[in-house]
Amino acid sequence: MFRTALRNVLAHKARLLMTVFAVMLGVTFVTGSLVYGDSQKQAATDRASAGYDRIALNVSPNTVPGGPPATLDARTAAALAELPGVAAAAGRVNGFAAVADREGRLLGSGEFRKGGNFAPGKDGRDPAYAFEEGSGPVGGQAVALDEASAARGGYRVGDTVRVGTSTGAASYRLSGVFRTDASKLSPGGSLVLFDEATAQRQFLEPGRYTDIEVTAASGTDVTQLLGKVEAVIPQDSTAVTGAQLARIQANMASSGSDTMSQIMVGFAAVALFVATFLISNTFTMLVSRRTRELALMRAVGATRKQVRRILLTESVLVGLIASVAGILAGTGVAALLQWLFSSATSPAAPLVLSPATVVIALVVGTVLPVISAWVPVRRAMAIPPVAALGAAEPAAPARVGSLRTRLSTALLATGAAATLYGALWGDSDARTVIGLGAALTLTGAIGLIPLLSRPFTTLLRPLLLRFSPVHGDLAARNTVRDPRRTGATAAALAIALALASGLSVLGASATQYLDGATTRDITGDYLVQAPSGGPRMTPATAEPLKQLTGATYSPLNQSTEYRIGGVRSVLTGVDPTAIGRLLRYEVTAGSLDGLGRGEVAVADYKARANGWKVGQTLPLERQDKRGEVTIGAIYRADEQSKVLPSITAPDSLVARYDATPHTDSIVVATAGGPGRAQHASIVKALGDNPALSVLDKEAVRAEDTSGIGDQLNIFYAMLSMALVIAALGIANTLAMSVLERRKEIGTLRALGLDRAGVTRMIRIEALLVGALGAAVGTVMGVFMGWALGNTLQESVTGYALVIPWGRLALGVLLALTGALLASLWPARRAAAVDIPAATAAH
């Protein structure tokens, strides 16, 4: 049987090549996803653990949660340096430092903007840093920059660099450009080195360190050295070996990259599901075309069991060939993904093809064809040999009363009901219900696509006849000739379009909401903020803005730990005389004038939750201070608003209870409105400090919505692979259909249909299948996007459904373009059919 199966595989190379291609696509995506995920994970762990091999031990103070940062003193560093076996004990100082380029734009990203100290040994070198140009900083007027930041900022040794820290901003001379490892500098970040005394003044106190790195002398046993170090260091500090630190950092990085791996596996599952339709459809056509051949084997003595084994063995051989090809292609796809998604914060990494990935790919590539071949093989075995020898198996019609139709209708109705329930009446488990309902709805819709193919084609038939009467009519008839085949081909496209459309609806709705939530409540011109991980702003930060002529401003001074009427609360202090011009307060009761009388204004959601009313006086307490406060106004607000607080209070009230409130941001309105000159004047007034960002409304909007756009682009890129598989499914189906219809096509040619006409007919068939899949997928995607978005409306004020017509139209256009491109090769083969040979075939 194995020899027979191998002989059949070699005898039907052209036909089985399409099956190999179908399986290969599924394996390719699975392999590519796993290789990309493993590579990213390995790269993250390697980067996180890099550099710790040069450290024997690291000594750090134990910080009390919620307390001030703990430090170590210079005496501890000196005592460690004197221990036997210690080559050096370098005290390290770390803190936030923002560097601006020549145009004043911040270098680096978020919390990865760091400052540190250059700690040279007796040889004048610091082993943590390798200088490419210049040397380490000496004196308080010099700094050194990492090479990536220097390149992005356009700086060379000797240039003047503006650096901002929690103590203010100053200009320094660039003394050198260095390379370092990820233990000091995260990818995409920036690192500024000061000399030790300057770094201590900027970030800590003179003579204090964040931690101490101990380097062992040659031949020293680290375990024994650890005991000596623990005997010297203070009791409220901890010593950890470099190897332990590397493992800790690697584990943290590994867990952080698991989310991306899970997302990749999810998209691989989607692509595999799409590929299943392609593979099953291909096997169905292959087995159907070989019905006479199989019947002949049965007639000469082969049993059903033997024939079934031969066919399943063929599927295993095809799967193995496709798996090997898919593993190679998937590794290439992973390399492409690395290149597409690489950035400053996530650089490309060496590819990792693990044994587990190879095993999974081989299992998927061999099991999937067997499962896909099982149903058509069983169906073929059920046909008596005599009947099979007489004629090929007719296409199974899609009947309204069939078991498949009834089951699909039940799934569609149940899924739609569950989705509607979750969207309209669901509680905390609404999204789980919607997810289950969406899966059932999509499954039911896929099952009903064969039934929908005829009315859908009938609906488009007048349009086809108007533009191409003969070719359109032939294409429409061919499309509905085998509804199951058409449905299976369109289903693959529908799945991909449903996910893409659902993401588009959610993404457009969320983007519009965030756009409004970030800028709707700001009536001023600029928002001043400290970058993520930057220095803590205080009310004093806004004081220099007094020098701006005609400007109105107010810091938003956030103060915590209050209990108002027994309810935990956060107060935000503002300037009562200015805030009405800077933020949009939609007052529903009372008046903001009460702020000037020492009253507070409360957001409506806070008032509703606690039953508070305008004019109500409530007890107020914070730590050991007691008092009373009166509610002077209630205003409409969103809990997710970037600037509108839950309780707005006059800054004098906050100052009475909290001497050190945290200034969340500063809102500024200039006399002439936003503009380049006004922006420059605010930056100058704040000391030209890179650690403070001055953002207009457009910049605020872009900063808060860019994350969604970046994530959607990644998801679209992943779903495009599913679209490619679906398009290739159309090509595969059409190619097999051309093989089956060679005699028919030859007859049409003999009756006068030219090559261009045959080509047009096949292309219209492809467009009909693509349009059917795109229509079903888009409708399903919008429905699922609406349902999931509807669960956010109660908790997120201002969230509303947005139908991105342009993006949806683009998705349909891409689907139709893919279908048209997929028809090129089958159409060319159909046009090249030899008329005498085709009409003479039996």
PDB file of C-alpha atoms in Angstrom, residues 559-801:
ATOM      1  CA  SER A 559      -3.380  65.341  46.410  1.00  0.00           C
ATOM      2  CA  THR A 560      -4.296  61.906  47.814  1.00  0.00           C
ATOM      3  CA  GLU A 561      -5.240  60.195  51.104  1.00  0.00           C
ATOM      4  CA  TYR A 562      -8.429  62.204  51.726  1.00  0.00           C
ATOM      5  CA  ARG A 563     -11.670  60.928  53.222  1.00  0.00           C
ATOM      6  CA  ILE A 564     -14.686  63.068  52.342  1.00  0.00           C
ATOM      7  CA  GLY A 565     -17.899  61.959  54.011  1.00  0.00           C
ATOM      8  CA  GLY A 566     -16.063  58.735  54.863  1.00  0.00           C
ATOM      9  CA  VAL A 567     -15.247  58.074  51.177  1.00  0.00           C
ATOM     10  CA  ARG A 568     -11.651  57.718  49.927  1.00  0.00           C
ATOM     11  CA  SER A 569     -11.028  60.627  47.586  1.00  0.00           C
ATOM     12  CA  VAL A 570      -8.396  62.427  45.553  1.00  0.00           C
ATOM     13  CA  LEU A 571      -8.428  66.229  45.327  1.00  0.00           C
ATOM     14  CA  THR A 572      -6.970  68.206  42.445  1.00  0.00           C
ATOM     15  CA  GLY A 573      -6.080  71.785  43.305  1.00  0.00           C
ATOM     16  CA  VAL A 574      -6.478  74.446  40.618  1.00  0.00           C
ATOM     17  CA  ASP A 575      -6.373  78.223  40.272  1.00  0.00           C
ATOM     18  CA  PRO A 576     -10.070  79.190  40.681  1.00  0.00           C
ATOM     19  CA  THR A 577      -9.666  82.364  38.634  1.00  0.00           C
ATOM     20  CA  ALA A 578      -8.101  80.620  35.609  1.00  0.00           C
ATOM     21  CA  ILE A 579      -9.425  77.076  35.427  1.00  0.00           C
ATOM     22  CA  GLY A 580     -12.700  78.021  33.699  1.00  0.00           C
ATOM     23  CA  ARG A 581     -10.735  79.209  30.662  1.00  0.00           C
ATOM     24  CA  LEU A 582      -8.383  76.233  30.605  1.00  0.00           C
ATOM     25  CA  LEU A 583     -10.644  73.178  31.019  1.00  0.00           C
ATOM     26  CA  ARG A 584     -14.162  72.493  29.726  1.00  0.00           C
ATOM     27  CA  TYR A 585     -16.467  72.011  32.715  1.00  0.00           C
ATOM     28  CA  GLU A 586     -20.042  71.087  31.713  1.00  0.00           C
ATOM     29  CA  VAL A 587     -21.698  72.092  34.985  1.00  0.00           C
ATOM     30  CA  THR A 588     -24.990  70.258  35.582  1.00  0.00           C
ATOM     31  CA  ALA A 589     -25.724  71.757  39.016  1.00  0.00           C
ATOM     32  CA  GLY A 590     -24.350  74.700  40.977  1.00  0.00           C
ATOM     33  CA  SER A 591     -21.554  76.954  39.733  1.00  0.00           C
ATOM     34  CA  LEU A 592     -17.740  76.931  39.476  1.00  0.00           C
ATOM     35  CA  ASP A 593     -17.764  80.307  41.214  1.00  0.00           C
ATOM     36  CA  GLY A 594     -17.869  78.293  44.433  1.00  0.00           C
ATOM     37  CA  LEU A 595     -14.194  77.436  43.921  1.00  0.00           C
ATOM     38  CA  GLY A 596     -13.354  81.021  44.726  1.00  0.00           C
ATOM     39  CA  ARG A 597     -15.223  80.652  48.036  1.00  0.00           C
ATOM     40  CA  GLY A 598     -13.287  77.537  49.043  1.00  0.00           C
ATOM     41  CA  GLU A 599     -15.929  75.045  47.845  1.00  0.00           C
ATOM     42  CA  VAL A 600     -15.246  72.007  45.664  1.00  0.00           C
ATOM     43  CA  ALA A 601     -16.707  70.813  42.363  1.00  0.00           C
ATOM     44  CA  VAL A 602     -17.410  67.071  41.944  1.00  0.00           C
ATOM     45  CA  ALA A 603     -17.622  64.904  38.802  1.00  0.00           C
ATOM     46  CA  ASP A 604     -21.102  63.492  38.214  1.00  0.00           C
ATOM     47  CA  TYR A 605     -19.989  59.856  38.411  1.00  0.00           C
ATOM     48  CA  LYS A 606     -18.394  60.521  41.829  1.00  0.00           C
ATOM     49  CA  ALA A 607     -21.512  62.336  43.071  1.00  0.00           C
ATOM     50  CA  ARG A 608     -23.858  59.586  41.821  1.00  0.00           C
ATOM     51  CA  ALA A 609     -21.801  56.838  43.429  1.00  0.00           C
ATOM     52  CA  ASN A 610     -21.990  58.524  46.856  1.00  0.00           C
ATOM     53  CA  GLY A 611     -25.322  60.339  46.707  1.00  0.00           C
ATOM     54  CA  TRP A 612     -23.760  63.808  46.988  1.00  0.00           C
ATOM     55  CA  LYS A 613     -25.694  66.967  46.106  1.00  0.00           C
ATOM     56  CA  VAL A 614     -24.844  70.632  45.511  1.00  0.00           C
ATOM     57  CA  GLY A 615     -24.810  72.575  48.756  1.00  0.00           C
ATOM     58  CA  GLN A 616     -24.047  69.505  50.854  1.00  0.00           C
ATOM     59  CA  THR A 617     -21.357  69.976  53.511  1.00  0.00           C
ATOM     60  CA  LEU A 618     -19.218  66.924  54.232  1.00  0.00           C
ATOM     61  CA  PRO A 619     -16.513  66.164  56.813  1.00  0.00           C
ATOM     62  CA  LEU A 620     -13.012  66.148  55.326  1.00  0.00           C
ATOM     63  CA  GLU A 621      -9.961  64.505  56.850  1.00  0.00           C
ATOM     64  CA  ARG A 622      -6.411  63.808  55.730  1.00  0.00           C
ATOM     65  CA  GLN A 623      -3.967  62.109  58.054  1.00  0.00           C
ATOM     66  CA  ASP A 624      -4.264  64.092  61.334  1.00  0.00           C
ATOM     67  CA  LYS A 625      -6.066  67.125  59.846  1.00  0.00           C
ATOM     68  CA  ARG A 626      -9.841  67.582  60.046  1.00  0.00           C
ATOM     69  CA  GLY A 627     -12.283  70.013  58.507  1.00  0.00           C
ATOM     70  CA  GLU A 628     -15.371  70.404  56.350  1.00  0.00           C
ATOM     71  CA  VAL A 629     -15.970  71.021  52.679  1.00  0.00           C
ATOM     72  CA  THR A 630     -19.035  72.157  50.734  1.00  0.00           C
ATOM     73  CA  ILE A 631     -19.964  70.929  47.254  1.00  0.00           C
ATOM     74  CA  GLY A 632     -20.438  74.006  45.080  1.00  0.00           C
ATOM     75  CA  ALA A 633     -20.900  72.365  41.670  1.00  0.00           C
ATOM     76  CA  ILE A 634     -21.363  69.039  39.893  1.00  0.00           C
ATOM     77  CA  TYR A 635     -20.002  68.639  36.360  1.00  0.00           C
ATOM     78  CA  ARG A 636     -20.233  66.000  33.654  1.00  0.00           C
ATOM     79  CA  ALA A 637     -16.992  64.005  33.309  1.00  0.00           C
ATOM     80  CA  ASP A 638     -15.580  60.721  32.068  1.00  0.00           C
ATOM     81  CA  GLU A 639     -13.711  58.509  34.514  1.00  0.00           C
ATOM     82  CA  GLN A 640     -11.047  57.995  31.823  1.00  0.00           C
ATOM     83  CA  SER A 641     -10.548  61.722  31.149  1.00  0.00           C
ATOM     84  CA  LYS A 642      -6.932  62.754  30.880  1.00  0.00           C
ATOM     85  CA  VAL A 643      -7.373  66.083  32.687  1.00  0.00           C
ATOM     86  CA  LEU A 644     -10.809  66.468  34.317  1.00  0.00           C
ATOM     87  CA  PRO A 645     -10.447  65.271  37.935  1.00  0.00           C
ATOM     88  CA  SER A 646     -12.998  63.487  40.104  1.00  0.00           C
ATOM     89  CA  ILE A 647     -12.944  66.369  42.610  1.00  0.00           C
ATOM     90  CA  THR A 648     -11.755  69.865  41.695  1.00  0.00           C
ATOM     91  CA  ALA A 649     -10.688  72.066  44.609  1.00  0.00           C
ATOM     92  CA  PRO A 650      -9.113  75.514  44.942  1.00  0.00           C
ATOM     93  CA  ASP A 651      -5.336  75.225  45.312  1.00  0.00           C
ATOM     94  CA  SER A 652      -5.570  77.092  48.624  1.00  0.00           C
ATOM     95  CA  LEU A 653      -7.690  74.257  50.044  1.00  0.00           C
ATOM     96  CA  VAL A 654      -5.213  71.612  48.920  1.00  0.00           C
ATOM     97  CA  ALA A 655      -2.281  73.604  50.321  1.00  0.00           C
ATOM     98  CA  ARG A 656      -4.003  73.695  53.722  1.00  0.00           C
ATOM     99  CA  TYR A 657      -3.950  69.884  53.947  1.00  0.00           C
ATOM    100  CA  ASP A 658      -0.975  68.892  51.764  1.00  0.00           C
ATOM    101  CA  ALA A 659       2.305  70.833  51.584  1.00  0.00           C
ATOM    102  CA  THR A 660       3.736  68.637  48.794  1.00  0.00           C
ATOM    103  CA  PRO A 661       1.040  67.760  46.246  1.00  0.00           C
ATOM    104  CA  HIS A 662       2.046  66.149  42.957  1.00  0.00           C
ATOM    105  CA  THR A 663       1.476  68.373  39.934  1.00  0.00           C
ATOM    106  CA  ASP A 664       0.042  66.037  37.322  1.00  0.00           C
ATOM    107  CA  SER A 665       0.191  68.610  34.518  1.00  0.00           C
ATOM    108  CA  ILE A 666      -0.021  72.333  33.817  1.00  0.00           C
ATOM    109  CA  VAL A 667      -2.617  73.780  31.443  1.00  0.00           C
ATOM    110  CA  VAL A 668      -1.602  76.977  29.644  1.00  0.00           C
ATOM    111  CA  ALA A 669      -3.537  79.388  27.413  1.00  0.00           C
ATOM    112  CA  THR A 670      -1.489  82.000  25.568  1.00  0.00           C
ATOM    113  CA  ALA A 671      -2.622  85.454  24.494  1.00  0.00           C
ATOM    114  CA  GLY A 672      -2.370  84.802  20.763  1.00  0.00           C
ATOM    115  CA  GLY A 673      -3.398  81.156  20.733  1.00  0.00           C
ATOM    116  CA  PRO A 674      -1.119  78.225  19.854  1.00  0.00           C
ATOM    117  CA  GLY A 675       1.832  78.910  17.594  1.00  0.00           C
ATOM    118  CA  ARG A 676       5.564  78.407  17.212  1.00  0.00           C
ATOM    119  CA  ALA A 677       6.452  81.602  19.051  1.00  0.00           C
ATOM    120  CA  GLN A 678       4.090  80.857  21.928  1.00  0.00           C
ATOM    121  CA  HIS A 679       5.441  77.325  22.245  1.00  0.00           C
ATOM    122  CA  ALA A 680       9.003  78.610  22.312  1.00  0.00           C
ATOM    123  CA  SER A 681       8.140  81.188  24.970  1.00  0.00           C
ATOM    124  CA  ILE A 682       6.678  78.508  27.284  1.00  0.00           C
ATOM    125  CA  VAL A 683       9.711  76.253  26.781  1.00  0.00           C
ATOM    126  CA  LYS A 684      12.049  79.148  27.531  1.00  0.00           C
ATOM    127  CA  ALA A 685      10.083  80.185  30.632  1.00  0.00           C
ATOM    128  CA  LEU A 686      10.336  76.636  31.995  1.00  0.00           C
ATOM    129  CA  GLY A 687      14.115  76.761  31.674  1.00  0.00           C
ATOM    130  CA  ASP A 688      14.456  75.034  28.311  1.00  0.00           C
ATOM    131  CA  ASN A 689      14.198  71.777  30.240  1.00  0.00           C
ATOM    132  CA  PRO A 690      14.055  68.570  28.138  1.00  0.00           C
ATOM    133  CA  ALA A 691      12.503  66.838  31.172  1.00  0.00           C
ATOM    134  CA  LEU A 692       9.311  68.863  30.649  1.00  0.00           C
ATOM    135  CA  SER A 693       7.181  68.309  27.551  1.00  0.00           C
ATOM    136  CA  VAL A 694       5.090  71.191  26.201  1.00  0.00           C
ATOM    137  CA  LEU A 695       2.336  69.627  24.074  1.00  0.00           C
ATOM    138  CA  ASP A 696      -0.332  71.281  21.975  1.00  0.00           C
ATOM    139  CA  LYS A 697      -3.654  69.506  21.461  1.00  0.00           C
ATOM    140  CA  GLU A 698      -2.476  67.729  18.333  1.00  0.00           C
ATOM    141  CA  ALA A 699       0.603  66.399  20.140  1.00  0.00           C
ATOM    142  CA  VAL A 700      -1.518  65.238  23.097  1.00  0.00           C
ATOM    143  CA  ARG A 701      -3.883  63.471  20.709  1.00  0.00           C
ATOM    144  CA  ALA A 702      -1.051  61.807  18.793  1.00  0.00           C
ATOM    145  CA  GLU A 703       0.695  60.690  21.982  1.00  0.00           C
ATOM    146  CA  ASP A 704      -2.415  59.031  23.413  1.00  0.00           C
ATOM    147  CA  THR A 705      -3.733  57.392  20.230  1.00  0.00           C
ATOM    148  CA  SER A 706      -0.483  56.245  18.607  1.00  0.00           C
ATOM    149  CA  GLY A 707      -0.397  53.039  20.643  1.00  0.00           C
ATOM    150  CA  ILE A 708      -3.703  51.818  19.233  1.00  0.00           C
ATOM    151  CA  GLY A 709      -2.593  52.554  15.678  1.00  0.00           C
ATOM    152  CA  ASP A 710       0.688  50.684  16.154  1.00  0.00           C
ATOM    153  CA  GLN A 711      -1.055  47.630  17.613  1.00  0.00           C
ATOM    154  CA  LEU A 712      -3.682  47.616  14.856  1.00  0.00           C
ATOM    155  CA  ASN A 713      -0.974  47.765  12.206  1.00  0.00           C
ATOM    156  CA  ILE A 714       0.700  44.695  13.719  1.00  0.00           C
ATOM    157  CA  PHE A 715      -2.628  42.852  13.846  1.00  0.00           C
ATOM    158  CA  TYR A 716      -3.450  43.812  10.265  1.00  0.00           C
ATOM    159  CA  ALA A 717      -0.043  42.594   9.149  1.00  0.00           C
ATOM    160  CA  MET A 718      -0.686  39.244  10.818  1.00  0.00           C
ATOM    161  CA  LEU A 719      -4.203  38.960   9.374  1.00  0.00           C
ATOM    162  CA  SER A 720      -2.845  39.756   5.925  1.00  0.00           C
ATOM    163  CA  MET A 721      -1.238  36.312   6.002  1.00  0.00           C
ATOM    164  CA  ALA A 722      -4.683  34.788   6.484  1.00  0.00           C
ATOM    165  CA  LEU A 723      -5.919  36.882   3.552  1.00  0.00           C
ATOM    166  CA  VAL A 724      -3.053  35.585   1.436  1.00  0.00           C
ATOM    167  CA  ILE A 725      -3.956  32.001   2.342  1.00  0.00           C
ATOM    168  CA  ALA A 726      -7.602  32.676   1.493  1.00  0.00           C
ATOM    169  CA  ALA A 727      -6.639  34.195  -1.859  1.00  0.00           C
ATOM    170  CA  LEU A 728      -4.458  31.209  -2.647  1.00  0.00           C
ATOM    171  CA  GLY A 729      -7.431  29.026  -1.766  1.00  0.00           C
ATOM    172  CA  ILE A 730      -9.374  30.783  -4.513  1.00  0.00           C
ATOM    173  CA  ALA A 731      -6.497  30.145  -6.922  1.00  0.00           C
ATOM    174  CA  ASN A 732      -6.356  26.496  -5.886  1.00  0.00           C
ATOM    175  CA  THR A 733     -10.108  25.991  -6.279  1.00  0.00           C
ATOM    176  CA  LEU A 734     -10.190  27.663  -9.671  1.00  0.00           C
ATOM    177  CA  ALA A 735      -7.182  25.676 -10.876  1.00  0.00           C
ATOM    178  CA  MET A 736      -8.800  22.391  -9.852  1.00  0.00           C
ATOM    179  CA  SER A 737     -12.073  23.538 -11.390  1.00  0.00           C
ATOM    180  CA  VAL A 738     -10.292  24.219 -14.680  1.00  0.00           C
ATOM    181  CA  LEU A 739      -8.878  20.687 -14.625  1.00  0.00           C
ATOM    182  CA  GLU A 740     -12.361  19.251 -14.071  1.00  0.00           C
ATOM    183  CA  ARG A 741     -13.909  21.417 -16.806  1.00  0.00           C
ATOM    184  CA  ARG A 742     -11.348  20.922 -19.544  1.00  0.00           C
ATOM    185  CA  LYS A 743     -13.885  19.263 -21.837  1.00  0.00           C
ATOM    186  CA  GLU A 744     -16.467  21.962 -21.142  1.00  0.00           C
ATOM    187  CA  ILE A 745     -13.954  24.760 -21.728  1.00  0.00           C
ATOM    188  CA  GLY A 746     -12.799  23.050 -24.920  1.00  0.00           C
ATOM    189  CA  THR A 747     -16.401  22.843 -26.122  1.00  0.00           C
ATOM    190  CA  LEU A 748     -16.945  26.541 -25.374  1.00  0.00           C
ATOM    191  CA  ARG A 749     -13.800  27.358 -27.325  1.00  0.00           C
ATOM    192  CA  ALA A 750     -15.005  25.218 -30.235  1.00  0.00           C
ATOM    193  CA  LEU A 751     -18.328  27.112 -30.179  1.00  0.00           C
ATOM    194  CA  GLY A 752     -16.540  30.432 -30.560  1.00  0.00           C
ATOM    195  CA  LEU A 753     -15.489  31.606 -27.100  1.00  0.00           C
ATOM    196  CA  ASP A 754     -12.015  33.089 -27.557  1.00  0.00           C
ATOM    197  CA  ARG A 755      -9.106  32.986 -25.095  1.00  0.00           C
ATOM    198  CA  ALA A 756      -9.896  36.450 -23.752  1.00  0.00           C
ATOM    199  CA  GLY A 757     -13.465  35.345 -23.099  1.00  0.00           C
ATOM    200  CA  VAL A 758     -12.346  32.285 -21.145  1.00  0.00           C
ATOM    201  CA  THR A 759      -9.974  34.443 -19.129  1.00  0.00           C
ATOM    202  CA  ARG A 760     -12.739  36.935 -18.373  1.00  0.00           C
ATOM    203  CA  MET A 761     -15.100  34.153 -17.307  1.00  0.00           C
ATOM    204  CA  ILE A 762     -12.610  32.702 -14.811  1.00  0.00           C
ATOM    205  CA  ARG A 763     -11.813  36.146 -13.406  1.00  0.00           C
ATOM    206  CA  ILE A 764     -15.480  36.927 -12.873  1.00  0.00           C
ATOM    207  CA  GLU A 765     -15.870  33.585 -11.043  1.00  0.00           C
ATOM    208  CA  ALA A 766     -13.005  34.577  -8.747  1.00  0.00           C
ATOM    209  CA  LEU A 767     -14.540  38.001  -8.108  1.00  0.00           C
ATOM    210  CA  LEU A 768     -17.900  36.414  -7.258  1.00  0.00           C
ATOM    211  CA  VAL A 769     -16.283  34.086  -4.698  1.00  0.00           C
ATOM    212  CA  GLY A 770     -14.226  36.960  -3.289  1.00  0.00           C
ATOM    213  CA  ALA A 771     -17.278  39.235  -3.068  1.00  0.00           C
ATOM    214  CA  LEU A 772     -19.280  36.532  -1.255  1.00  0.00           C
ATOM    215  CA  GLY A 773     -16.538  35.978   1.329  1.00  0.00           C
ATOM    216  CA  ALA A 774     -15.908  39.719   1.740  1.00  0.00           C
ATOM    217  CA  ALA A 775     -19.614  40.490   2.214  1.00  0.00           C
ATOM    218  CA  VAL A 776     -20.184  37.800   4.842  1.00  0.00           C
ATOM    219  CA  GLY A 777     -16.923  38.584   6.639  1.00  0.00           C
ATOM    220  CA  THR A 778     -17.477  42.342   6.727  1.00  0.00           C
ATOM    221  CA  VAL A 779     -21.032  42.045   8.062  1.00  0.00           C
ATOM    222  CA  MET A 780     -19.887  39.576  10.727  1.00  0.00           C
ATOM    223  CA  GLY A 781     -16.912  41.769  11.666  1.00  0.00           C
ATOM    224  CA  VAL A 782     -19.031  44.898  12.103  1.00  0.00           C
ATOM    225  CA  PHE A 783     -21.502  42.925  14.223  1.00  0.00           C
ATOM    226  CA  MET A 784     -18.757  41.576  16.498  1.00  0.00           C
ATOM    227  CA  GLY A 785     -17.049  44.971  16.724  1.00  0.00           C
ATOM    228  CA  TRP A 786     -20.337  46.607  17.723  1.00  0.00           C
ATOM    229  CA  ALA A 787     -21.040  43.944  20.357  1.00  0.00           C
ATOM    230  CA  LEU A 788     -17.631  44.201  22.012  1.00  0.00           C
ATOM    231  CA  GLY A 789     -17.651  47.986  21.859  1.00  0.00           C
ATOM    232  CA  ASN A 790     -21.124  48.133  23.369  1.00  0.00           C
ATOM    233  CA  THR A 791     -19.807  46.581  26.586  1.00  0.00           C
ATOM    234  CA  LEU A 792     -17.600  49.661  27.036  1.00  0.00           C
ATOM    235  CA  GLN A 793     -20.331  52.284  26.784  1.00  0.00           C
ATOM    236  CA  GLU A 794     -21.519  52.061  30.390  1.00  0.00           C
ATOM    237  CA  SER A 795     -18.046  52.172  31.930  1.00  0.00           C
ATOM    238  CA  VAL A 796     -16.484  54.573  29.417  1.00  0.00           C
ATOM    239  CA  THR A 797     -18.465  57.777  29.000  1.00  0.00           C
ATOM    240  CA  GLY A 798     -18.298  59.118  25.475  1.00  0.00           C
ATOM    241  CA  TYR A 799     -17.496  55.803  23.767  1.00  0.00           C
ATOM    242  CA  ALA A 800     -19.614  55.422  20.646  1.00  0.00           C
ATOM    243  CA  LEU A 801     -19.689  53.063  17.697  1.00  0.00           C
TER     244      LEU A 801
END
